[in-house]
Short mmCIF file of C-alpha atoms in Angstrom, two decimals:
data_model
loop_
_atom_site.label_atom_id
_atom_site.label_comp_id
_atom_site.label_asym_id
_atom_site.label_seq_id
_atom_site.Cartn_x
_atom_site.Cartn_y
_atom_site.Cartn_z
CA MET A 1 9.46 -11.31 -6.88
CA ASN A 2 7.70 -12.35 -3.70
CA LYS A 3 4.63 -14.30 -4.03
CA ARG A 4 2.97 -12.03 -1.01
CA PHE A 5 3.49 -8.29 -2.93
CA LEU A 6 1.94 -5.57 -2.55
CA LYS A 7 2.80 -2.32 -1.74
CA GLY A 8 2.69 0.62 -3.01
CA SER A 9 0.99 2.37 -5.78
CA ALA A 10 2.38 3.85 -8.70
CA ILE A 11 0.99 6.72 -9.28
CA VAL A 12 0.90 9.72 -12.44
CA GLY A 13 -1.09 12.94 -11.83
CA LEU A 14 -4.13 11.94 -13.92
CA SER A 15 -6.32 14.81 -13.88
CA SER A 16 -3.36 17.09 -15.17
CA ALA A 17 -1.17 14.56 -17.67
CA LEU A 18 -3.67 12.28 -19.49
CA LEU A 19 -2.69 13.22 -22.97
CA LEU A 20 0.57 13.24 -22.34
CA SER A 21 0.19 10.02 -20.84
CA ALA A 22 -1.19 8.78 -23.70
CA CYS A 23 1.06 9.77 -26.36
CA SER A 24 4.47 8.31 -23.96
CA SER A 25 2.98 5.34 -23.82
CA ALA A 26 3.08 2.42 -25.77
CA GLY A 27 -0.58 2.08 -25.61
CA LYS A 28 -2.61 -0.70 -23.99
CA GLN A 29 -0.78 -4.06 -23.99
CA GLU A 30 -3.16 -7.18 -23.85
CA GLN A 31 -3.30 -8.73 -20.85
CA PRO A 32 -3.90 -12.14 -19.56
CA ALA A 33 -7.85 -12.43 -17.86
CA ALA A 34 -9.64 -14.18 -15.67
CA GLY A 35 -13.05 -15.24 -15.03
CA GLY A 36 -15.81 -17.67 -14.40
CA SER A 37 -17.55 -19.87 -17.03
CA ALA A 38 -20.77 -20.55 -15.43
CA ALA A 39 -22.24 -21.09 -18.77
CA GLN A 40 -25.78 -18.01 -19.46
CA ASP A 41 -28.85 -18.13 -20.12
CA GLY A 42 -28.78 -15.16 -21.97
CA PRO A 43 -26.08 -12.90 -22.97
CA ALA A 44 -24.56 -11.35 -19.76
CA LYS A 45 -23.25 -8.10 -19.71
CA LYS A 46 -19.35 -7.91 -19.26
CA VAL A 47 -17.74 -5.60 -16.54
CA GLU A 48 -14.03 -5.59 -17.10
CA PHE A 49 -11.77 -5.81 -13.53
CA TRP A 50 -7.67 -4.11 -13.54
CA TYR A 51 -6.49 -5.95 -10.85
CA ALA A 52 -3.23 -4.81 -9.59
CA LEU A 53 -2.12 -8.03 -7.20
CA SER A 54 0.09 -10.68 -8.14
CA GLY A 55 0.78 -14.63 -6.81
CA SER A 56 -1.39 -16.05 -4.67
CA ASN A 57 -3.12 -12.86 -3.94
CA GLY A 58 -3.89 -12.07 -7.90
CA ASP A 59 -5.38 -15.80 -7.03
CA VAL A 60 -7.63 -15.07 -3.99
CA VAL A 61 -9.32 -12.33 -6.65
CA LYS A 62 -9.87 -14.99 -10.09
CA LYS A 63 -11.68 -16.95 -7.49
CA ILE A 64 -13.91 -14.47 -5.90
CA VAL A 65 -14.20 -13.28 -9.00
CA GLU A 66 -15.46 -16.44 -10.51
CA ASP A 67 -17.52 -16.53 -7.67
CA TYR A 68 -19.90 -14.02 -8.53
CA ASN A 69 -19.95 -15.12 -11.98
CA LYS A 70 -21.46 -17.93 -10.29
CA SER A 71 -23.53 -16.96 -8.35
CA GLN A 72 -26.02 -14.81 -11.32
CA LYS A 73 -26.19 -14.16 -15.18
CA LYS A 74 -26.74 -11.23 -15.86
CA ILE A 75 -23.05 -9.61 -15.66
CA GLN A 76 -19.99 -11.39 -16.26
CA VAL A 77 -16.47 -10.07 -14.38
CA GLU A 78 -13.27 -9.98 -16.15
CA ALA A 79 -10.22 -10.11 -14.36
CA VAL A 80 -7.39 -8.65 -15.66
CA TYR A 81 -4.40 -8.57 -14.51
CA VAL A 82 -2.69 -5.08 -14.76
CA PRO A 83 1.05 -4.88 -13.14
CA GLN A 84 1.49 -2.45 -9.67
CA ASN A 85 4.38 -0.72 -11.79
CA GLU A 86 2.72 0.17 -14.64
CA ARG A 87 -1.44 0.27 -13.33
CA MET A 88 -1.96 3.88 -13.91
CA GLU A 89 -0.12 4.86 -16.95
CA LYS A 90 -2.01 2.35 -18.58
CA LEU A 91 -5.34 3.71 -16.90
CA SER A 92 -3.81 7.61 -17.89
CA VAL A 93 -4.15 6.05 -21.84
CA ALA A 94 -7.26 4.06 -21.74
CA VAL A 95 -9.29 7.22 -20.34
CA ALA A 96 -7.07 9.36 -22.93
CA ALA A 97 -8.55 6.88 -25.63
CA GLY A 98 -12.11 6.44 -23.84
CA ASN A 99 -11.52 3.14 -22.94
CA PRO A 100 -10.61 2.62 -19.73
CA PRO A 101 -11.59 -0.59 -17.69
CA ASP A 102 -14.73 -1.08 -15.26
CA LEU A 103 -13.81 -1.34 -12.36
CA PHE A 104 -9.72 -0.16 -10.93
CA THR A 105 -8.00 -1.25 -7.69
CA ALA A 106 -6.56 2.09 -6.41
CA GLY A 107 -3.76 3.18 -3.09
CA PRO A 108 -4.41 5.98 -1.21
CA PRO A 109 -1.98 8.40 -3.13
CA ASP A 110 -3.47 7.19 -6.53
CA LEU A 111 -7.00 8.74 -5.11
CA ALA A 112 -5.37 11.93 -4.24
CA SER A 113 -5.52 12.41 -8.06
CA LEU A 114 -8.39 10.64 -9.02
CA GLN A 115 -11.14 11.23 -6.92
CA GLY A 116 -12.85 14.61 -7.44
CA SER A 117 -11.89 14.94 -11.64
CA HIS A 118 -13.40 13.41 -14.97
CA VAL A 119 -11.84 10.41 -14.65
CA LEU A 120 -14.25 8.94 -11.83
CA LYS A 121 -17.44 8.73 -10.94
CA SER A 122 -17.94 8.30 -7.10
CA ILE A 123 -19.66 6.08 -5.54
CA ASP A 124 -22.22 8.54 -4.05
CA GLU A 125 -23.29 9.02 -7.22
CA LEU A 126 -23.98 5.13 -8.29
CA ALA A 127 -25.48 3.95 -5.20
CA LYS A 128 -28.62 6.43 -6.61
CA THR A 129 -29.48 3.88 -9.07
CA GLY A 130 -27.96 1.14 -7.44
CA SER A 131 -29.71 -1.93 -6.13
CA LYS A 132 -27.79 -1.33 -2.66
CA LYS A 133 -26.01 1.32 -1.16
CA ILE A 134 -22.45 2.21 -0.25
CA THR A 135 -21.97 5.15 2.07
CA LYS A 136 -18.64 6.03 3.79
CA ASP A 137 -20.67 5.19 6.71
CA ASP A 138 -19.69 1.89 5.84
CA PHE A 139 -15.94 2.21 6.17
CA LEU A 140 -13.83 2.66 9.18
CA PRO A 141 -14.12 6.29 10.47
CA VAL A 142 -10.24 6.60 10.01
CA LEU A 143 -10.30 6.15 6.29
CA ASP A 144 -12.49 9.07 5.65
CA SER A 145 -10.03 11.46 4.66
CA VAL A 146 -8.52 8.97 2.03
CA ILE A 147 -12.07 8.62 1.00
CA VAL A 148 -14.38 11.09 1.20
CA LYS A 149 -13.82 14.88 -1.03
CA ASP A 150 -15.58 17.53 -0.33
CA GLY A 151 -17.84 15.30 0.91
CA THR A 152 -18.63 13.22 -1.58
CA LEU A 153 -17.50 8.76 -1.56
CA TRP A 154 -15.31 7.67 -4.39
CA ALA A 155 -13.66 4.95 -3.25
CA ALA A 156 -15.09 1.64 -1.71
CA PRO A 157 -11.63 0.24 0.13
CA ILE A 158 -11.83 -3.94 0.86
CA SER A 159 -8.64 -4.22 2.24
CA ILE A 160 -6.39 -1.97 4.36
CA GLY A 161 -2.93 -2.09 5.75
CA VAL A 162 -0.62 0.22 7.94
CA THR A 163 3.00 -0.90 8.58
CA THR A 164 4.20 -2.71 12.09
CA THR A 165 7.84 -4.67 12.52
CA TYR A 166 8.04 -7.64 11.32
CA TYR A 167 11.29 -9.95 13.63
CA ASN A 168 12.77 -12.91 14.28
CA GLU A 169 11.91 -14.83 17.64
CA ASN A 170 14.34 -17.34 17.27
CA LEU A 171 17.10 -14.68 16.26
CA PHE A 172 15.71 -12.26 19.34
CA LYS A 173 15.75 -15.39 21.72
CA ALA A 174 19.34 -16.16 20.94
CA ALA A 175 20.45 -12.38 21.41
CA GLY A 176 18.84 -13.07 25.10
CA ILE A 177 16.27 -10.24 23.33
CA SER A 178 12.69 -10.68 25.21
CA LYS A 179 11.22 -7.60 23.74
CA ALA A 180 10.45 -5.01 20.08
CA PRO A 181 12.05 -2.23 20.32
CA GLU A 182 9.49 0.42 21.51
CA THR A 183 12.44 3.87 20.71
CA TRP A 184 14.51 4.55 19.10
CA ASP A 185 17.52 4.28 21.13
CA GLN A 186 15.84 0.52 21.70
CA LEU A 187 16.34 0.32 18.19
CA VAL A 188 19.27 0.83 17.55
CA GLU A 189 20.68 -0.89 20.52
CA THR A 190 18.69 -4.05 19.76
CA ALA A 191 19.89 -3.91 16.09
CA GLN A 192 23.39 -3.99 17.41
CA LYS A 193 22.73 -6.98 19.09
CA LEU A 194 20.74 -8.92 17.30
CA THR A 195 23.88 -7.92 14.56
CA ASP A 196 27.17 -10.66 14.03
CA SER A 197 29.39 -9.70 11.02
CA SER A 198 31.36 -12.90 11.74
CA LYS A 199 27.56 -14.36 9.88
CA GLY A 200 26.48 -12.20 8.33
CA GLN A 201 23.49 -11.80 10.53
CA TYR A 202 22.22 -7.94 10.55
CA GLY A 203 19.66 -6.10 13.16
CA ILE A 204 17.74 -5.12 10.48
CA LEU A 205 17.12 -4.66 6.93
CA LEU A 206 16.11 -0.93 5.13
CA PRO A 207 15.01 0.07 1.86
CA THR A 208 17.80 1.50 -0.26
CA LYS A 209 16.12 1.63 -4.11
CA GLU A 210 15.23 4.66 -5.91
CA VAL A 211 11.92 3.73 -5.63
CA GLN A 212 8.03 4.75 -3.97
CA ASN A 213 8.26 2.28 -1.09
CA THR A 214 12.01 3.50 0.00
CA ALA A 215 10.11 7.26 0.77
CA GLU A 216 6.94 5.38 2.01
CA ILE A 217 9.02 3.11 4.45
CA TRP A 218 11.09 6.63 5.97
CA PHE A 219 7.48 8.87 6.15
CA SER A 220 6.34 6.85 9.47
CA PHE A 221 9.39 7.54 10.31
CA LEU A 222 9.09 10.84 9.48
CA GLY A 223 6.13 10.89 11.14
CA GLN A 224 7.35 9.14 14.24
CA ALA A 225 9.96 12.58 14.98
CA GLY A 226 6.87 15.00 14.17
CA GLY A 227 6.54 15.52 10.84
CA ARG A 228 4.81 15.35 7.63
CA VAL A 229 5.85 15.27 3.84
CA LEU A 230 3.69 18.51 2.50
CA THR A 231 2.62 21.60 4.74
CA GLU A 232 -1.12 21.16 5.52
CA ASP A 233 -2.14 23.21 2.53
CA ASN A 234 0.16 20.48 0.56
CA LYS A 235 1.54 23.08 -1.93
CA LYS A 236 5.68 23.45 -0.43
CA ALA A 237 7.31 20.85 1.28
CA ALA A 238 7.98 20.07 4.62
CA PHE A 239 10.22 17.06 4.67
CA ASN A 240 13.36 18.78 4.76
CA SER A 241 12.40 19.79 8.56
CA GLU A 242 14.62 19.73 11.65
CA ALA A 243 12.14 16.41 12.09
CA GLY A 244 12.83 14.80 8.12
CA VAL A 245 16.52 15.33 9.05
CA LYS A 246 15.95 13.86 12.55
CA ALA A 247 14.58 10.54 10.65
CA LEU A 248 16.52 10.50 7.97
CA GLN A 249 19.79 10.47 10.26
CA LEU A 250 18.33 8.07 12.22
CA TRP A 251 18.47 5.65 8.60
CA VAL A 252 21.78 6.59 8.06
CA ASP A 253 23.34 6.01 11.32
CA LEU A 254 21.56 2.61 11.31
CA ILE A 255 23.72 1.52 7.78
CA GLN A 256 26.60 4.01 8.39
CA LYS A 257 27.67 4.33 11.93
CA TYR A 258 26.00 1.41 14.20
CA LYS A 259 26.50 -1.03 10.84
CA VAL A 260 23.23 -3.22 11.55
CA ALA A 261 21.30 -2.96 8.19
CA PRO A 262 22.62 -3.63 4.91
CA LEU A 263 23.55 -1.42 2.09
CA THR A 264 21.95 -3.21 -0.50
CA GLN A 265 19.58 -2.72 -3.25
CA LEU A 266 16.94 -3.16 -1.71
CA ASP A 267 12.83 -3.13 -1.69
CA ALA A 268 9.47 -4.25 -0.94
CA ALA A 269 9.84 -7.98 -2.48
CA ASN A 270 13.69 -8.70 -2.04
CA ILE A 271 13.74 -7.31 1.72
CA THR A 272 11.53 -10.13 2.56
CA GLN A 273 13.06 -12.91 0.56
CA THR A 274 16.27 -11.68 2.28
CA PHE A 275 14.56 -12.03 6.39
CA GLY A 276 13.01 -15.24 5.53
CA ALA A 277 16.38 -16.44 4.66
CA GLY A 278 16.85 -16.55 8.94
CA LYS A 279 19.98 -14.00 8.91
CA THR A 280 17.92 -10.64 9.73
CA GLY A 281 16.56 -9.70 12.88
CA MET A 282 13.70 -7.25 11.80
CA PHE A 283 11.87 -5.63 8.50
CA ILE A 284 9.13 -3.09 8.42
CA GLY A 285 6.08 -4.23 6.32
CA TYR A 286 2.75 -4.60 5.51
CA PRO A 287 -0.04 -7.34 6.29
CA GLN A 288 0.12 -8.70 3.30
CA TRP A 289 3.71 -10.56 4.12
CA ILE A 290 1.97 -12.50 7.22
CA GLU A 291 0.81 -15.54 5.09
CA THR A 292 4.36 -15.75 3.99
CA THR A 293 6.19 -15.66 6.96
CA LYS A 294 4.77 -19.06 7.38
CA ASP A 295 6.89 -19.78 5.57
CA PHE A 296 10.49 -19.44 6.49
CA PRO A 297 12.15 -22.02 9.04
CA PHE A 298 12.14 -19.95 12.45
CA THR A 299 8.80 -18.09 13.68
CA THR A 300 8.23 -14.58 13.07
CA LYS A 301 6.49 -12.03 15.35
CA THR A 302 5.56 -8.83 14.66
CA ALA A 303 5.31 -5.68 16.73
CA ARG A 304 4.29 -1.59 16.79
CA LEU A 305 6.91 0.71 15.16
CA PRO A 306 8.73 2.27 17.87
CA LYS A 307 8.37 5.36 18.14
CA GLY A 308 10.71 8.99 17.97
CA GLU A 309 8.39 11.57 19.69
CA LYS A 310 5.10 9.81 18.43
CA TYR A 311 4.31 6.67 16.78
CA ALA A 312 2.99 6.88 13.37
CA THR A 313 2.93 4.45 10.71
CA SER A 314 2.01 4.83 6.25
CA LEU A 315 -1.66 2.80 5.37
CA GLY A 316 -1.91 1.05 2.30
CA GLY A 317 -4.23 -0.97 1.24
CA TRP A 318 -6.29 -1.68 -1.73
CA TYR A 319 -9.49 0.80 -2.76
CA LEU A 320 -11.66 0.36 -5.97
CA VAL A 321 -12.74 3.04 -8.27
CA VAL A 322 -15.11 3.29 -11.09
CA PRO A 323 -13.94 5.03 -14.18
CA ALA A 324 -16.53 7.86 -15.58
CA GLN A 325 -16.09 6.00 -19.08
CA GLY A 326 -16.65 2.88 -18.34
CA LYS A 327 -18.86 1.01 -20.63
CA ASN A 328 -20.51 -0.81 -17.73
CA THR A 329 -20.48 1.45 -14.55
CA GLU A 330 -24.16 0.31 -13.60
CA GLY A 331 -22.14 -3.10 -13.81
CA ALA A 332 -18.85 -2.18 -11.95
CA TYR A 333 -20.72 -1.22 -8.35
CA GLU A 334 -23.73 -4.13 -8.67
CA PHE A 335 -20.18 -6.35 -8.61
CA LEU A 336 -19.16 -4.04 -5.97
CA THR A 337 -21.87 -4.01 -3.91
CA TRP A 338 -21.97 -8.33 -3.92
CA LEU A 339 -18.60 -7.66 -2.73
CA MET A 340 -18.74 -5.79 -0.21
CA GLN A 341 -21.18 -7.91 1.66
CA PRO A 342 -19.20 -9.29 4.83
CA THR A 343 -19.53 -12.92 3.40
CA ASN A 344 -17.37 -12.17 0.15
CA ALA A 345 -15.73 -8.96 1.96
CA VAL A 346 -13.75 -11.36 4.59
CA LYS A 347 -12.35 -13.74 1.51
CA TRP A 348 -10.50 -11.43 0.08
CA ASN A 349 -8.71 -10.69 3.48
CA VAL A 350 -8.61 -13.55 5.00
CA GLY A 351 -7.34 -14.63 1.16
CA MET A 352 -4.54 -12.60 1.50
CA GLY A 353 -3.92 -11.82 5.18
CA ASN A 354 -5.23 -7.97 4.67
CA LEU A 355 -7.17 -6.06 7.84
CA PRO A 356 -11.00 -5.59 6.85
CA ALA A 357 -11.97 -1.60 5.68
CA GLU A 358 -15.47 -2.24 6.74
CA GLN A 359 -16.64 -2.77 10.63
CA LYS A 360 -19.34 -5.94 9.71
CA THR A 361 -16.41 -8.01 8.27
CA LEU A 362 -13.92 -7.27 11.27
CA ASP A 363 -16.71 -8.63 12.83
CA THR A 364 -17.45 -11.84 11.41
CA LYS A 365 -16.99 -15.40 12.48
CA GLU A 366 -14.63 -15.93 9.95
CA TYR A 367 -12.59 -13.30 10.43
CA GLN A 368 -12.03 -13.01 14.41
CA ASP A 369 -11.33 -16.73 14.12
CA TYR A 370 -8.74 -16.57 11.50
CA THR A 371 -8.04 -13.19 14.11
CA LYS A 372 -7.21 -16.02 16.76
CA GLN A 373 -5.21 -18.37 14.86
CA THR A 374 -3.06 -14.81 13.65
CA PRO A 375 -1.53 -13.53 16.66
CA LEU A 376 0.37 -11.52 13.95
CA LEU A 377 -2.01 -9.57 13.22
CA GLU A 378 -3.05 -7.89 16.99
CA ALA A 379 0.29 -4.88 16.05
CA PHE A 380 -1.92 -3.82 13.38
CA ASN A 381 -4.58 -3.71 14.83
CA THR A 382 -3.44 -1.71 16.92
CA ALA A 383 -1.45 0.82 14.52
CA LEU A 384 -4.51 1.03 12.63
CA LYS A 385 -6.72 3.11 15.50
CA SER A 386 -4.05 4.87 16.41
CA ASP A 387 -0.77 5.17 15.12
CA ILE A 388 -1.67 7.14 10.76
CA GLN A 389 0.27 8.94 9.26
CA PRO A 390 -1.68 10.13 6.25
CA PHE A 391 0.14 10.39 3.01
CA PRO A 392 -0.46 13.94 1.21
CA ALA A 393 -3.43 14.39 -0.51
CA THR A 394 -1.41 15.06 -4.48
CA ASP A 395 -1.26 14.09 -7.33
CA LYS A 396 2.30 14.65 -8.34
CA TYR A 397 2.95 12.00 -5.32
CA GLY A 398 5.01 9.81 -7.94
CA LYS A 399 7.61 11.67 -8.75
CA LEU A 400 7.52 13.15 -5.34
CA THR A 401 8.27 9.67 -3.65
CA VAL A 402 10.74 9.02 -5.48
CA SER A 403 12.53 12.74 -5.83
CA VAL A 404 12.69 11.75 -1.68
CA ALA A 405 13.39 8.81 -2.96
CA LYS A 406 17.04 9.39 -3.80
CA ALA A 407 17.09 11.81 -1.56
CA ILE A 408 17.16 9.08 1.32
CA VAL A 409 19.48 7.02 -0.99
CA SER A 410 22.33 9.89 -2.17
CA ALA A 411 22.42 10.26 1.97
CA LEU A 412 22.58 6.98 2.74
CA TYR A 413 25.41 6.60 0.10
CA GLN A 414 27.15 9.35 2.18
CA LYS A 415 27.08 11.57 -1.28
CA GLN A 416 24.89 14.36 0.80
CA THR A 417 24.51 14.88 4.18
CA PRO A 418 20.34 14.42 5.45
CA LYS A 419 19.89 18.32 5.72
CA GLU A 420 21.18 18.68 1.84
CA ALA A 421 19.58 16.10 0.24
CA LEU A 422 16.47 16.59 1.63
CA ASP A 423 16.77 20.35 1.32
CA ALA A 424 17.90 19.14 -2.97
CA ALA A 425 14.46 17.05 -2.60
CA ALA A 426 12.31 19.89 -1.53
CA ALA A 427 13.51 21.51 -4.52
CA GLU A 428 13.01 19.57 -6.89
CA VAL A 429 9.44 19.07 -5.31
CA ASN A 430 8.50 22.42 -4.48
CA LYS A 431 8.76 22.97 -8.57
CA LEU A 432 6.54 20.23 -9.04
CA LEU A 433 4.16 21.49 -7.24
CA ALA A 434 4.06 24.60 -8.95
CA GLN A 435 3.46 23.27 -12.07
#
């Protein structure tokens, strides 16, 4: 797995199916822990922090936790790694057993099932007795729809991300291409120029596995076509609209008609690895891949995703939440207030190549210096300001995305037309939403 893998958020409907998850799971497994070992004058109160970042991103988390533990003696944070594709199910099991962690990393889709339920304690409630206040005004306004529900703040985002086009500048120059595509038509034209079957070279890589990431990347194209995932009340599927068919037909054409993208089992991690081999012109990804691209034997650049009817991109990132049944929610909040201080938050974001969620962190000298040294960030910052396509607010999100991903793959393999595939997925999703 690529060391910078940080995408997507596998989701289980916690608020509606905790006991089912508890019964079906094999139970809580022992996890490797990381934390500071600074000497304590007295017994420190433990905070169990579940994080889902692996590789060098995980190393950043462990170093930050170590720094916090050394900075004071009242609280000892234990950082526990939980694999990204297992963490929501493990949280379900832990909550059902009355033994959840004190702090947890959630993605935007996860929050739809977590916030407003008995599972979490709101940040607003914790702030009433905390030594420092965290409020929604601390974060970029574009995040309000994700972290606030019914006027209450439920999560503290530590980092955010949007998708852009990564491209191999060396291949672009060799093909006589001066800039990244800005429209769908230009995307096709550019990918054709980059493709050379005699060299096993493709213009673009698209996710093709029946997994959440495939649907989430496609949702950007759905938004670009003027469509949406669900109806405004989130009660029915809307992705099988004319816009949805148009967006999926584009993907089918890139693979089947124009032959500019391979039809192999690709997901977020191996797409980046494949791109790094230097035989592909473009892929779509989050900012977490920036640091990885520095190891590639060619120059990588980024650009705003091309537009259909409009620009659109998917929102990602990590949002810290406090489970209500945690044994030390007050300690978790104290660590959270420390982590959200710009001098600490900037270490998280620069260390991982992320976009900070707080303006005051964006404004730090450390982050501004990092931005100057990392021109690949410019496209992400542009997209963040105006192009976000929100994920639907539903606790059925995980199953929904799998249904959509299966439809996408079915159409890509030409087992069904885009319309047939999306209609079938919409029927599944409508039944799911009606439960």
